[in-house]
């Protein structure tokens, strides 16, 4: 039986995220405020996804979520609890991808929705807007 590699962010470069046989472990925050859901907008992929990112070696999922929100938008997570997980397999640029997304309900303190990374932006969407939006894990 062939052994599959588990994603270890401390050993891999960003290009390695796309290698065959690598399972990416990602934490995603489900962040609601005043009836709106916080989402990231990928400028390259033209899609929305839940804020978060890859788990680094030795890091708990809660630590990952807090670090990613701080790095990506300068926000502070004040509460996080696990909701479940979502396994996601898809093709991107002709390459097979395999993610395990750990979903966390989270609360974020007040912050300006200003991305610190050039390839993403953020938006608060109403429930009705989600049906028309291209939202992926």
Tab-separated table of N, CA, C and O in Angstrom, residues 4 9 15 46 70 79 99 111 118-119 124:
chain	number	residue	atom	x	y	z
A	4	UNK	N	0.810	7.969	1.836
A	4	UNK	CA	0.553	9.348	1.424
A	4	UNK	C	1.254	10.292	2.380
A	4	UNK	O	1.347	10.028	3.567
A	9	UNK	N	3.812	22.213	6.954
A	9	UNK	CA	4.178	23.539	6.457
A	9	UNK	C	5.611	23.911	6.755
A	9	UNK	O	6.218	24.672	6.016
A	15	UNK	N	5.153	26.212	-3.155
A	15	UNK	CA	4.975	25.426	-4.369
A	15	UNK	C	4.647	23.976	-4.046
A	15	UNK	O	3.983	23.293	-4.803
A	46	UNK	N	-10.904	34.206	-8.512
A	46	UNK	CA	-12.242	34.788	-8.685
A	46	UNK	C	-13.288	33.984	-7.916
A	46	UNK	O	-14.321	33.578	-8.446
A	70	UNK	N	-4.687	37.354	11.811
A	70	UNK	CA	-3.781	38.461	12.133
A	70	UNK	C	-2.885	38.794	10.938
A	70	UNK	O	-2.744	39.956	10.558
A	79	UNK	N	-12.689	34.356	20.054
A	79	UNK	CA	-13.352	33.107	20.408
A	79	UNK	C	-13.275	32.179	19.216
A	79	UNK	O	-13.438	32.611	18.080
A	99	UNK	N	-7.568	18.568	0.184
A	99	UNK	CA	-7.546	19.367	1.410
A	99	UNK	C	-8.427	18.725	2.467
A	99	UNK	O	-9.472	18.150	2.156
A	111	UNK	N	-12.296	45.263	13.505
A	111	UNK	CA	-11.103	45.528	12.709
A	111	UNK	C	-11.534	46.095	11.363
A	111	UNK	O	-12.655	45.901	10.927
A	118	UNK	N	-1.657	40.990	-1.127
A	118	UNK	CA	-2.115	41.575	-2.387
A	118	UNK	C	-3.071	40.692	-3.183
A	118	UNK	O	-3.834	41.184	-4.001
A	119	UNK	N	-3.064	39.389	-2.955
A	119	UNK	CA	-3.868	38.476	-3.769
A	119	UNK	C	-5.274	38.230	-3.226
A	119	UNK	O	-6.060	37.521	-3.856
A	124	UNK	N	-18.003	41.207	3.916
A	124	UNK	CA	-19.074	40.657	4.742
A	124	UNK	C	-20.266	40.448	3.812
A	124	UNK	O	-20.775	41.402	3.232
